[in-house]
Structures are given as structure tokens and as C-alpha cells.
Amino acid sequence: MGDPGGAAQAQEGERTAPAQGDGLLMLPPRVLVRPWWFPVEDLEDPLVFYLEAWLADQVFGPELDILPRIQWMSQALLSVNTVRSGDSVEISVFGRPRVQLHVKSAILSLAQRHKERRAAGEGLQVCITPGGIPCAYLPAF
């Protein structure tokens, strides 16, 4: 019935109050375990690419909040690690080859959109080639 010590035991995944401290709720640690829906054989050959750190913050959120949703929707696992310089991040995509390419394309598309919005916000103009590919960022006159 009651807990003799008066302390309630936390269920798995719940936020718990620290035993001593300022009374703020603590987030549970992130668990990096292969989801039940992900085949083991798809962990062998990741697709690795790099992205600027500020773009990764825009795409995945500052604390990688959106990453679990992207993984679930795409059925791919992603690993986002900061490179030593801190200016860029290494993104590894685990999954079937077609899914890896699709996820990379979607992430790079989002990154390009954020670059264009940033350029437009800073009074810059995007130069587009006839094929629709951005070629440079030029000052607007």
C-alpha cells in the first residue's frame, strides 16, 4: 500500500525529482538501444555525411528533439555527432540503402531551405542556376 520511506518509486521513463537540490524535475537519460522495428543487418553500412552545426540545430532542434520522430517516420536510425572543430556535425544514417538516400536527401533539402531563409533574412539574394540549383549567395543591390 504505502511506501514506508514516503518516497514514491518512479516508473520507467517518468521525470523524477532529485533527492537533494533545488526541486527541479530532471529528464531521464537518453537510451541508445536499437528499436524493436529496426533490423540488425541494417546497422552494418551507414551513410555518413556532414552538415554545418547551426543547420543541424535548425533541422533537428537544439537538443535533437525532432530526431526520434524522424527515425520513426523514416524507419532509419540516425546518429548526430559534433566534429572536433565544433563547426560541423557528422550524421550517420543506418537503414536500407534506398531509405538512407531518401533521409539524406530530406535532411539536405531542409538544410538548404534554412540557408535560403537565413540569406533572405540578412538581405542577401540567392543565385539560382537554370537547373534550379543554388549557386551562390550574393548581396542584394
Coordinates of C-alpha atoms in Angstrom, one line a residue:
M1 CA 0.0 0.0 0.0
G2 CA 2.0 2.9 1.3
D3 CA 5.7 3.4 0.9
P4 CA 7.4 3.1 4.3
G5 CA 10.0 5.7 3.5
G6 CA 7.5 8.1 1.9
A7 CA 9.3 8.2 -1.4
A8 CA 7.4 7.0 -4.4
Q9 CA 9.2 4.9 -6.9
A10 CA 9.3 6.3 -10.4
Q11 CA 8.0 4.4 -13.4
E12 CA 10.4 3.8 -16.3
G13 CA 10.6 7.0 -18.5
E14 CA 9.0 9.3 -16.0
R15 CA 10.6 12.5 -14.8
T16 CA 11.8 12.3 -11.3
A17 CA 12.6 14.9 -8.7
P18 CA 16.2 14.9 -7.4
A19 CA 16.8 13.6 -3.9
Q20 CA 18.6 16.8 -3.0
G21 CA 18.8 20.0 -4.9
D22 CA 16.6 22.9 -6.0
G23 CA 13.5 20.9 -6.6
L24 CA 13.6 21.0 -10.4
L25 CA 12.5 18.0 -12.4
M26 CA 15.2 16.0 -14.1
L27 CA 14.9 14.5 -17.6
P28 CA 15.6 10.8 -17.8
P29 CA 18.8 9.9 -19.7
R30 CA 18.5 9.1 -23.4
V31 CA 18.7 5.4 -24.0
L32 CA 20.5 4.4 -27.2
V33 CA 19.1 1.0 -27.8
R34 CA 18.1 -0.5 -31.2
P35 CA 14.4 -0.2 -31.6
W36 CA 12.4 -3.4 -32.0
W37 CA 11.4 -2.5 -35.5
F38 CA 14.9 -2.0 -36.8
P39 CA 16.7 -5.0 -38.5
V40 CA 20.2 -5.8 -37.1
E41 CA 21.6 -6.3 -40.6
D42 CA 20.9 -2.6 -41.5
L43 CA 23.5 -1.5 -38.9
E44 CA 26.4 -2.7 -41.0
D45 CA 26.9 0.0 -43.6
P46 CA 25.9 3.6 -42.6
L47 CA 25.7 6.5 -44.9
V48 CA 27.8 9.3 -43.4
F49 CA 27.6 13.0 -44.4
Y50 CA 28.5 16.3 -42.8
L51 CA 26.4 19.4 -42.1
E52 CA 27.2 22.8 -40.5
A53 CA 26.4 22.8 -36.8
W54 CA 23.9 25.7 -36.9
L55 CA 22.0 23.9 -39.7
A56 CA 21.8 20.7 -37.7
D57 CA 20.3 22.8 -34.8
Q58 CA 17.7 24.1 -37.2
V59 CA 16.9 20.7 -38.7
F60 CA 16.9 18.5 -35.6
G61 CA 16.3 21.1 -32.8
P62 CA 18.8 22.4 -30.3
E63 CA 18.6 19.3 -28.2
L64 CA 17.9 16.8 -31.1
D65 CA 14.3 16.9 -30.0
I66 CA 13.0 16.0 -33.5
L67 CA 15.4 13.1 -34.1
P68 CA 13.2 10.3 -32.6
R69 CA 10.3 11.5 -34.8
I70 CA 12.5 11.5 -37.9
Q71 CA 13.7 8.0 -37.0
W72 CA 10.2 6.6 -36.5
M73 CA 8.8 8.2 -39.7
S74 CA 11.7 7.1 -41.9
Q75 CA 12.3 3.7 -40.3
A76 CA 16.0 4.6 -40.2
L77 CA 18.4 5.2 -37.3
L78 CA 20.4 8.5 -37.2
S79 CA 23.4 9.3 -35.2
V80 CA 24.3 13.0 -35.0
N81 CA 27.8 13.7 -33.5
T82 CA 29.7 17.0 -33.3
V83 CA 33.0 17.0 -35.1
R84 CA 36.1 18.1 -33.1
S85 CA 36.1 21.7 -34.5
G86 CA 32.5 22.2 -33.4
D87 CA 31.6 23.9 -36.6
S88 CA 30.1 20.9 -38.2
V89 CA 28.3 17.7 -37.3
E90 CA 28.6 14.1 -38.6
I91 CA 25.3 12.5 -39.5
S92 CA 25.2 8.7 -39.9
V93 CA 22.1 7.1 -41.4
F94 CA 21.5 3.4 -40.7
G95 CA 19.0 1.6 -42.8
R96 CA 18.3 0.1 -46.2
P97 CA 20.2 1.9 -49.0
R98 CA 17.2 3.4 -50.6
V99 CA 16.0 4.7 -47.2
Q100 CA 19.4 6.1 -46.4
L101 CA 19.4 8.1 -49.6
H102 CA 15.9 9.4 -49.0
V103 CA 16.7 10.5 -45.5
K104 CA 19.9 12.2 -46.6
S105 CA 18.0 14.0 -49.4
A106 CA 15.3 15.2 -47.0
I107 CA 17.8 16.5 -44.4
L108 CA 19.8 18.3 -47.1
S109 CA 16.7 19.8 -48.5
L110 CA 15.6 21.1 -45.1
A111 CA 19.2 22.5 -44.6
Q112 CA 19.0 24.2 -47.9
R113 CA 15.7 25.8 -47.1
H114 CA 17.1 27.1 -43.8
K115 CA 20.1 28.5 -45.6
E116 CA 17.8 30.3 -48.0
R117 CA 15.7 31.7 -45.2
R118 CA 18.7 32.9 -43.4
A119 CA 20.1 34.5 -46.6
A120 CA 16.7 36.3 -47.2
G121 CA 16.6 37.5 -43.6
E122 CA 20.1 39.0 -43.9
G123 CA 19.3 41.0 -47.0
L124 CA 21.1 38.5 -49.3
Q125 CA 19.8 37.2 -52.5
V126 CA 20.1 33.6 -53.7
C127 CA 21.5 33.0 -57.2
I128 CA 19.7 30.1 -58.8
T129 CA 21.1 28.3 -61.9
P130 CA 18.7 27.4 -64.8
G131 CA 18.6 23.9 -63.4
G132 CA 17.2 25.2 -60.1
I133 CA 20.3 24.7 -58.1
P134 CA 21.6 27.5 -55.8
C135 CA 25.0 28.6 -57.0
A136 CA 26.0 31.4 -54.6
Y137 CA 24.7 33.9 -52.1
L138 CA 25.1 37.4 -53.4
P139 CA 24.4 40.7 -51.7
A140 CA 21.1 42.3 -52.8
F141 CA 21.5 45.7 -54.5

